[in-house]
Short mmCIF file of C-alpha atoms in Angstrom, two decimals:
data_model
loop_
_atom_site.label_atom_id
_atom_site.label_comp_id
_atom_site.label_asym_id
_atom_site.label_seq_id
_atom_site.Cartn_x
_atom_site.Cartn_y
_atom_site.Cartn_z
CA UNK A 1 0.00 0.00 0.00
CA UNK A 2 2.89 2.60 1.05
CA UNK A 3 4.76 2.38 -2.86
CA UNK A 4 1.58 2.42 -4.28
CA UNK A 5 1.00 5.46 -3.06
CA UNK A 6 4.03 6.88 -3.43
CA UNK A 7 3.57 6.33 -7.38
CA UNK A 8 0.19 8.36 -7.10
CA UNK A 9 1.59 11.44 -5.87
CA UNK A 10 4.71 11.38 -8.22
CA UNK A 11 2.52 11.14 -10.90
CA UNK A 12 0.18 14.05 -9.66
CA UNK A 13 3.62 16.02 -8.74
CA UNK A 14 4.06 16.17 -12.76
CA UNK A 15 0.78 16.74 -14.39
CA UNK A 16 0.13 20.34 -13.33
CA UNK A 17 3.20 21.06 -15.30
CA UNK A 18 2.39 18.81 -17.94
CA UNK A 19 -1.22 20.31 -18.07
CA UNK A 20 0.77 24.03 -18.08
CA UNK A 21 3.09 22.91 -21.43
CA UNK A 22 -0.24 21.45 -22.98
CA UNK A 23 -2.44 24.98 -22.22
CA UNK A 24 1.05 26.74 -23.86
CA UNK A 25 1.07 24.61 -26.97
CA UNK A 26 -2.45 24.95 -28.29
CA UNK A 27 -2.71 28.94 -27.42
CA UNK A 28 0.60 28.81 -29.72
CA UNK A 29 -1.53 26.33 -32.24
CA UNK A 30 -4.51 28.57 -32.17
CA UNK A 31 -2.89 31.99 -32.97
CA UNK A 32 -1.14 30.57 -35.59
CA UNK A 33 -4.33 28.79 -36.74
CA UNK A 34 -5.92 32.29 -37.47
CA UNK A 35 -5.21 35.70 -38.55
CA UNK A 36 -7.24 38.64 -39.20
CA UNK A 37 -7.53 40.83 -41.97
CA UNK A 38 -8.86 44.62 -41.91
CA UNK A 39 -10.78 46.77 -44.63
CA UNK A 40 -7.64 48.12 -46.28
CA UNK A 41 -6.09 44.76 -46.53
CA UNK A 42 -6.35 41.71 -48.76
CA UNK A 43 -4.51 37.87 -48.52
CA UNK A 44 -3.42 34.87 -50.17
CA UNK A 45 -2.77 31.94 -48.00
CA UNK A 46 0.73 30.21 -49.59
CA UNK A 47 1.35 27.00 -48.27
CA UNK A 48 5.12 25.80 -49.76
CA UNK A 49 5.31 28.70 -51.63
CA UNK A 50 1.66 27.93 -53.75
CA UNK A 51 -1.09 29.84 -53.50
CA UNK A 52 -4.08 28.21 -51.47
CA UNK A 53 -7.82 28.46 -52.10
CA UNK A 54 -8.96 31.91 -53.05
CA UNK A 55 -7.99 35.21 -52.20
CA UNK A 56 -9.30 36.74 -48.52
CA UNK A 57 -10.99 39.96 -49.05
CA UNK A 58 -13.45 40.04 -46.70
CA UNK A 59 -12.49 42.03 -43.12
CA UNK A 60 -12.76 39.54 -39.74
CA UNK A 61 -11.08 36.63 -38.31
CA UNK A 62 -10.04 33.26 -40.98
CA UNK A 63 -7.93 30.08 -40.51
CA UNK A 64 -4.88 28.44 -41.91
CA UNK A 65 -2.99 25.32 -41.11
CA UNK A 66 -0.58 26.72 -38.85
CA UNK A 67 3.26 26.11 -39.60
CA UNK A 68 2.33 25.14 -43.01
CA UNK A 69 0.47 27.64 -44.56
CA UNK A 70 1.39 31.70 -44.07
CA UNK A 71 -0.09 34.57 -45.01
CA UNK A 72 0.74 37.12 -48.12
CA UNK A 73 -0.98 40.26 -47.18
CA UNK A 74 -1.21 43.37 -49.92
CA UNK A 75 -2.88 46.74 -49.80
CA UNK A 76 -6.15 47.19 -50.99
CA UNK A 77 -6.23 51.01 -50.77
CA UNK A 78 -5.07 53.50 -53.63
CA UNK A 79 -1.03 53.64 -54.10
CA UNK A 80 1.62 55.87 -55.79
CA UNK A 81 3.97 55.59 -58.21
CA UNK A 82 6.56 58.68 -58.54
CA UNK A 83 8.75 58.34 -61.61
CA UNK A 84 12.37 59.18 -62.23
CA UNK A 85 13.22 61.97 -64.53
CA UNK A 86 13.89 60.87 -67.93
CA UNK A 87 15.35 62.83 -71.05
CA UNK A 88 12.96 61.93 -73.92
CA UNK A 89 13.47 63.60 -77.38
CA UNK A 90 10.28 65.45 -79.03
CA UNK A 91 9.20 64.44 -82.62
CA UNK A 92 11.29 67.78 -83.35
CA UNK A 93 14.47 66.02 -81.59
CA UNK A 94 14.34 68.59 -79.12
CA UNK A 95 15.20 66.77 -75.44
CA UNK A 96 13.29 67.97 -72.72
CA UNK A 97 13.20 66.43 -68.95
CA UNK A 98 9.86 64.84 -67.78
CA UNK A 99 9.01 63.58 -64.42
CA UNK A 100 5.95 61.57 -64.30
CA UNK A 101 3.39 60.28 -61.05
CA UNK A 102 0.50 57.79 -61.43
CA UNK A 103 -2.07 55.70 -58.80
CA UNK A 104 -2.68 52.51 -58.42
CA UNK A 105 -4.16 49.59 -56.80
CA UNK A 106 -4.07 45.71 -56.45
CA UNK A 107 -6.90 44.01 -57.93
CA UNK A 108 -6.00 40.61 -58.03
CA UNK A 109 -4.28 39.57 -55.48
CA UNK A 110 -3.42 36.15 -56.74
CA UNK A 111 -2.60 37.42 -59.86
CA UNK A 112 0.20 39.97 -58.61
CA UNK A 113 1.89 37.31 -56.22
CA UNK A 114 1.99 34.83 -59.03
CA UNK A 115 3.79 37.65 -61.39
CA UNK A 116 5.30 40.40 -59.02
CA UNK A 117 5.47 38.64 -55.55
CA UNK A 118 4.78 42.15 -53.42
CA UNK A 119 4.25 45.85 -54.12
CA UNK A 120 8.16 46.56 -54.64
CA UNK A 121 8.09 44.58 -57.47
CA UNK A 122 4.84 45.84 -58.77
CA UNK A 123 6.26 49.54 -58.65
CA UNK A 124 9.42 47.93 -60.44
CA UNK A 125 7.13 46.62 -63.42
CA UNK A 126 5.12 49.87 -62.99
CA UNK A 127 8.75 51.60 -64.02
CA UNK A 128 9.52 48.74 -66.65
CA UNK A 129 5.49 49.65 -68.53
CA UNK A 130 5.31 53.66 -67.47
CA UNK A 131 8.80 54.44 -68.60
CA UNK A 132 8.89 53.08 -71.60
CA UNK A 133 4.78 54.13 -72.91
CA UNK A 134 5.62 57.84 -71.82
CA UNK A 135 9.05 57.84 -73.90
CA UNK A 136 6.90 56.60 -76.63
CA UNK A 137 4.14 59.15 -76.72
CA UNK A 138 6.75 61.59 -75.86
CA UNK A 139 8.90 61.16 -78.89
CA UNK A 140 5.85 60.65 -81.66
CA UNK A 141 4.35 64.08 -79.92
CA UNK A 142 5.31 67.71 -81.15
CA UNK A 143 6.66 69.75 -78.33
CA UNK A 144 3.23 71.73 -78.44
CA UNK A 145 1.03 69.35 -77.78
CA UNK A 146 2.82 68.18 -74.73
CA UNK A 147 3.19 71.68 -72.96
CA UNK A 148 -0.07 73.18 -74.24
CA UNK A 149 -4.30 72.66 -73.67
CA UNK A 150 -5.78 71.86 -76.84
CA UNK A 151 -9.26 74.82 -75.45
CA UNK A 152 -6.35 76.68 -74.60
CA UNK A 153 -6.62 80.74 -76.18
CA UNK A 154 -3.73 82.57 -76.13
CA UNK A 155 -3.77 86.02 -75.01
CA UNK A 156 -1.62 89.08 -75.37
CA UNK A 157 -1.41 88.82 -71.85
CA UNK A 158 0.23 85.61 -72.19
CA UNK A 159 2.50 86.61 -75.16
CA UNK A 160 4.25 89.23 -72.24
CA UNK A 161 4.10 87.02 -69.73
CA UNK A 162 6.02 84.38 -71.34
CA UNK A 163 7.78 85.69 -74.45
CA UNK A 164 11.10 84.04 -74.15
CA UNK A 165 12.10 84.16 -78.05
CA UNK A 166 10.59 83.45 -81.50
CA UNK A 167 10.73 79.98 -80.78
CA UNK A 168 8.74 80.19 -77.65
CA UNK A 169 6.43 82.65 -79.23
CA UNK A 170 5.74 80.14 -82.19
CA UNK A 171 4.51 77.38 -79.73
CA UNK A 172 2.50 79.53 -77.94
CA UNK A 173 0.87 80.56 -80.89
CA UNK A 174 0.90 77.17 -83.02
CA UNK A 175 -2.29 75.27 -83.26
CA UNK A 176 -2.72 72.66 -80.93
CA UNK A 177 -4.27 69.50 -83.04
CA UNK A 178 -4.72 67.28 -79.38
CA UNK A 179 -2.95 68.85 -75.83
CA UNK A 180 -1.43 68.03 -73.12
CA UNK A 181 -4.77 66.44 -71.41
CA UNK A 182 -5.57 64.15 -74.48
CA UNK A 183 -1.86 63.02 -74.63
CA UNK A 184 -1.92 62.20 -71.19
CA UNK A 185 -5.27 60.42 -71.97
CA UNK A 186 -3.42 57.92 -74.20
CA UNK A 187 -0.89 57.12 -72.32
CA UNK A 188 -3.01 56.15 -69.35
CA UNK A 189 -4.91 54.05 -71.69
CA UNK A 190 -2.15 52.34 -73.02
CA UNK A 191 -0.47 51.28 -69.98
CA UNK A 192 -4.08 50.42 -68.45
CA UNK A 193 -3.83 47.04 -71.20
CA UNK A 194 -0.71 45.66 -69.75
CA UNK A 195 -2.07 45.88 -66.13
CA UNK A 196 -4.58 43.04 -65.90
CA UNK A 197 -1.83 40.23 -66.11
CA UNK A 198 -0.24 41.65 -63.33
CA UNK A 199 -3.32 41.91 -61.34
CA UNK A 200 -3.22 45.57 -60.90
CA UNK A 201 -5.40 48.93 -62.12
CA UNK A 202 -3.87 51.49 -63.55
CA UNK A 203 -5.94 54.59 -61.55
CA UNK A 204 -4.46 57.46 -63.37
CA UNK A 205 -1.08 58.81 -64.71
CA UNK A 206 0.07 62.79 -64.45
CA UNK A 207 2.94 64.55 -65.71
CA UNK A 208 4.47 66.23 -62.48
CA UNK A 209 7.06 68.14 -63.89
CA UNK A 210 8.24 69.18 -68.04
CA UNK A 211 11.52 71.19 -68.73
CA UNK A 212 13.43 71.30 -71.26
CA UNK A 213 17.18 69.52 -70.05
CA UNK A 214 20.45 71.39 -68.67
CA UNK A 215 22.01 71.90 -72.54
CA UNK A 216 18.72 73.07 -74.06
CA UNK A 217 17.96 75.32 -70.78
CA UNK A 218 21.00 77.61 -71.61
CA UNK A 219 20.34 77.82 -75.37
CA UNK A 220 16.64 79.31 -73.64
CA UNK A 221 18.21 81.48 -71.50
CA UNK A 222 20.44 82.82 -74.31
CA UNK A 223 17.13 83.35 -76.31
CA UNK A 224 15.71 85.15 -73.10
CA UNK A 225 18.84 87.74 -72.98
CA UNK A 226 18.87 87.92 -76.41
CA UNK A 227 15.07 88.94 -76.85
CA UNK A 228 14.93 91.09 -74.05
CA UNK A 229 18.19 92.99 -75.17
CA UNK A 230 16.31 93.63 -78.49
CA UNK A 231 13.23 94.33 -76.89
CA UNK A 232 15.50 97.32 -75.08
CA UNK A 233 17.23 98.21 -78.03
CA UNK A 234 13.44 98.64 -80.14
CA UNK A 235 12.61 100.94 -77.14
CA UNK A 236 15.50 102.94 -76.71
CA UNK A 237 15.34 103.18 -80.01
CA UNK A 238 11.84 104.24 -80.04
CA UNK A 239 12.60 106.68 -77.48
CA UNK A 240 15.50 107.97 -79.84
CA UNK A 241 13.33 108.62 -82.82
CA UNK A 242 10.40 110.03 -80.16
CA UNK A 243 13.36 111.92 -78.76
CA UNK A 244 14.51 113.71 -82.43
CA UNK A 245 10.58 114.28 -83.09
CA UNK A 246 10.25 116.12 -80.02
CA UNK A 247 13.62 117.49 -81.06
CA UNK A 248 12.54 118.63 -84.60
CA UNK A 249 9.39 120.03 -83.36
CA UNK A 250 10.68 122.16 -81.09
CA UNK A 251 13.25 123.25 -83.42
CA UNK A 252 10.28 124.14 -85.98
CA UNK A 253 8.44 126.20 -83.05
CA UNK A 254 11.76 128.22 -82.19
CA UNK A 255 11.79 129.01 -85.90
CA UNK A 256 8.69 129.80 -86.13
CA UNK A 257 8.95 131.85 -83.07
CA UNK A 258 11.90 133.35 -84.80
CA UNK A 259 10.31 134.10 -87.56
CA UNK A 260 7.45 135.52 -86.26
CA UNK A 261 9.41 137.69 -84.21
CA UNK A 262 11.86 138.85 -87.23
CA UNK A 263 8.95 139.74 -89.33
CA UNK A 264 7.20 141.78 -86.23
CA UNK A 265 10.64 143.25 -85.94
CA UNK A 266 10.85 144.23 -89.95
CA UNK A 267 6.89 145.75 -89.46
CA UNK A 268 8.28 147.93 -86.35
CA UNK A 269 11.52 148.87 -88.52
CA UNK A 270 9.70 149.28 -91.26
CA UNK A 271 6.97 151.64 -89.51
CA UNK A 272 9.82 153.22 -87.87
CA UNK A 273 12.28 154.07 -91.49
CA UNK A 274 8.27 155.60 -92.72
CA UNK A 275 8.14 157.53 -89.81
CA UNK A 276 11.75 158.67 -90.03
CA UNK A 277 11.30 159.89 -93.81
CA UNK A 278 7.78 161.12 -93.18
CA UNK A 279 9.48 162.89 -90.41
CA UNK A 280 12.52 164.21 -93.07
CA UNK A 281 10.19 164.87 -95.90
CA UNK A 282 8.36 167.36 -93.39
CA UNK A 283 12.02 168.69 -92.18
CA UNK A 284 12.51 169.19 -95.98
CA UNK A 285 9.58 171.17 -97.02
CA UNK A 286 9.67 173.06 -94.22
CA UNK A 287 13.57 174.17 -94.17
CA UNK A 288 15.63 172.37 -97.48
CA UNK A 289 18.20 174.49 -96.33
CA UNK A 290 18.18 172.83 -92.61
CA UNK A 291 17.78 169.33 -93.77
CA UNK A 292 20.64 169.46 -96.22
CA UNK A 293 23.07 170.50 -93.26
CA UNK A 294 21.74 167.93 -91.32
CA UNK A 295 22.05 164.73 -94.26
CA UNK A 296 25.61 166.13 -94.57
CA UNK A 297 26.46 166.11 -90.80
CA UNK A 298 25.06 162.59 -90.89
CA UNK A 299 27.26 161.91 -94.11
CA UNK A 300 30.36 163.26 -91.98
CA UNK A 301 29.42 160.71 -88.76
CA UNK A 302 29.43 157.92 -91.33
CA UNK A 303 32.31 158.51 -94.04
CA UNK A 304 34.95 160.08 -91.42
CA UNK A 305 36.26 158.48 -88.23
CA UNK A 306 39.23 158.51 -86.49
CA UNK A 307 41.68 156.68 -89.13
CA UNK A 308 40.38 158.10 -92.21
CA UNK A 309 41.92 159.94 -94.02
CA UNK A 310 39.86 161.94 -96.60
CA UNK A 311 41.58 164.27 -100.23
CA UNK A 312 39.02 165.88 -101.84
CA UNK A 313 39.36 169.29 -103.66
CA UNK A 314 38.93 171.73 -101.22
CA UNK A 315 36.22 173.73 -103.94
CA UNK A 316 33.86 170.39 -103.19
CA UNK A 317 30.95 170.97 -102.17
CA UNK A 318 30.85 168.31 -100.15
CA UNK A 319 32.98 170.29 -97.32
CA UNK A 320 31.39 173.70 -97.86
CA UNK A 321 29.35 173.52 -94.46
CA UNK A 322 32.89 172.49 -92.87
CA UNK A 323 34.78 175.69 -94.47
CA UNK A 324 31.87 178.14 -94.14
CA UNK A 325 31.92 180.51 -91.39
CA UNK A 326 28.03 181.31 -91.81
CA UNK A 327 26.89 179.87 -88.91
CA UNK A 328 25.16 176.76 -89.41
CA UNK A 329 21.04 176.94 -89.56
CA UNK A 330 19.05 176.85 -86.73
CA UNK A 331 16.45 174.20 -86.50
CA UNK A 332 14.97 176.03 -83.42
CA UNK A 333 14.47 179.16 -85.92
CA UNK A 334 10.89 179.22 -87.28
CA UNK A 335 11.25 179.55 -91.65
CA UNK A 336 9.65 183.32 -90.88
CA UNK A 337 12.30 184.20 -88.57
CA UNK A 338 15.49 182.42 -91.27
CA UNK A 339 14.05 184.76 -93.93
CA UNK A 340 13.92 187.80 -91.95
CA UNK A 341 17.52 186.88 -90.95
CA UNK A 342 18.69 186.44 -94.62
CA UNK A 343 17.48 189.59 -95.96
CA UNK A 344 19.48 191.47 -92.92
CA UNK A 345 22.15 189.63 -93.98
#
C-alpha cells in the first residue's frame, strides 16, 4: 500500500506542469491557426510557396494550417507611383526632362503574387510599362502638344508674360491638333492594357514636372537675354526717334517763333524808317536848307572816323558847311524868322 502510493503522488507532482506545457502549446496552435484581416487589406494563404484556395478579401477573423500555410498580405487602398526623370526627345528632336506620377491599386491579389510577388516589385514593373509608354508618346508628340491645352486661347497677356524668343512665341501661338490632357489620356490608356496580367489597375497617370534639359535650358536662357536685349534696343530706339521728333518740333516752333518775331521786328523797322522819312520829308519842305546840313552832318558821322583819311578838292561841295563861317542853320528858328535873318544879312 505505502509504494503504491508513493507512485500516485509522483505522478500528480508532474501533471500540473504537464497540463501548463499542454495549455502553452495549443494557445501557440490557435494563434497561428488564425489571422485577421482589416478593410484596407487583402490575402493569399501560400502553403510551400503555392497559392491556397482563393484570395481573402473580406475584413474579420479566418484560418490556416498553422506552420504550413502563411499569409501574403497586400494593400487594398489607392497607391503611388513617382517616376524618375527621364530625357525623352520630341518628334522635333528637341530633349526635354519629364518627371511623371501615377495611382494605383491591387486588384487581383493572386494574380500579382503569381507575377510580381509584393508591391516593390509591382512599382518595379510599374517603371519597366510607365517608362517606356511615356518615352513613346513623348517622342511621336510635337513639343506643343505636350506643354499646351488643346481649349487653350492665347492672349496678349500671355504673349508678355512668357515671351522668351521666337521659338517660344511660335509654340505659344501654333495650333494645338490634341494637348497636353488628351496626350496624357493615351498614355493612361495604353499602360491600363498591360495591367490586368499583373493583377493591378492602372488609376491614373500625371505629368508632375516638363523642362526642357540642362544643354537646351542655356540655349533658352540665351534666347531670353537675347530677346529682351532687343526688346531694349526697339525701345531705346523708339525713345531715340520720339526723342529727335520732339527734337525737330521744337526746333520748328523756335523758328517759327523766330520768324514771327523777325517779321514783327521788320513791321516795327519798317513803320519806324516811314516815320523817319515822313518825319525828313516834313524837315525838308519846311527848311531844305536845314535838312541838307543835317544829311551832310550825318554823311560826316558815317564817311569820317578817327583813321580816315579823306583828299578831296577843297572847292567840293561836299565840305562847304565844314569851311563856311556862316553859322550853321538853326532848327529852333521858325522859316519866318530864317528869312527875316537872310534879308538882314
Amino acid at each position: 500500500m505505502s509504494i503504491s502510493f508513493r507512485r500516485s503522488g509522483g505522478f500528480r507532482q508532474y501533471l500540473i506542469p504537464l497540463i501548463f506545457v499542454l495549455i502553452i502549446v495549443i494557445t501557440v496552435v490557435a494563434r497561428a491557426s488564425v489571422f485577421t484581416i482589416d478593410e484596407a487589406t487583402q490575402a493569399i494563404v501560400v502553403q510551400f510557396g503555392a497559392p491556397v484556395g482563393d484570395p481573402v478579401t473580406e475584413p474579420g477573423l479566418h484560418f490556416r494550417i498553422p506552420f504550413i500555410q502563411e499569409v501574403r498580405k497586400f494593400d487594398k487602398r489607392l497607391l503611388s507611383w513617382d517616376g524618375d526623370p527621364n530625357q525623352v526627345p520630341t518628334v522635333e528632336e528637341q530633349f526635354i526632362s519629364i518627371d511623371t506620377t501615377a495611382r494605383w491599386k491591387i486588384v487581383d491579389p493572386l494574380k500579382f503574387l503569381q507575377s510580381v510577388q509584393d508591391e516593390a516589385g509591382g512599382r518595379n514593373r510599374l517603371n519597366d510599362i510607365l517608362d517606356s509608354v511615356v518615352r513613346d508618346k513623348i517622342a511621336s508628340s510635337p513639343l506643343v502638344n505636350i506643354v499646351r491645352s488643346k481649349d487653350w486661347e492665347v492672349t496678349e497677356e500671355d504673349l508678355q508674360r512668357t515671351m522668351t524668343g521666337e521659338r517660344e512665341e511660335e509654340i505659344l501661338l501654333q495650333k494645338v491638333e490634341t494637348g497636353r490632357g488628351e496626350m496624357v489620356r493615351d498614355i493612361l490608356k495604353t499602360a491600363q492594357q498591360q495591367m490586368p496580367q499583373y493583377g493591378i489597375e492602372l488609376v491614373d497617370i500625371q505629368i508632375k514636372r516638363l523642362d526642357y534639359v540642362e544643354s537646351v535650358q542655356q540655349q533658352v536662357f540665351e534666347r531670353m537675354i537675347a530677346e529682351r536685349q532687343r526688346i531694349a534696343e526697339q525701345f531705346r530706339s523708339e525713345g531715340q526717334g520720339r526723342a529727335s521728333e520732339i527734337g525737330g518740333e521744337t526746333e520748328r516752333m523756335l523758328a517759327e517763333i523766330e520768324s514771327e518775331a523777325q517779321k514783327e521786328a521788320e513791321i516795327i523797322r519798317g513803320e519806324a524808317d516811314a516815320e523817319v522819312t515822313r518825319i525828313y520829308s516834313e524837315a525838308f519842305g519846311s527848311d531844305p536848307e536845314f535838312y541838307s546840313f543835317l544829311r551832310t552832318l550825318e554823311s560826316y558821322s558815317e564817311s569820317l572816323g578817327e583813321s580816315v583819311t579823306a583828299i578831296l578838292s577843297s572847292d567840293s561841295d561836299y565840305f562847304r558847311y565844314l569851311k563856311s563861317e556862316a553859322p550853321a542853320p538853326d532848327a529852333d528858328q521858325s522859316p519866318k524868322e530864317k528869312e527875316t535873318e537872310k534879308q538882314q544879312n
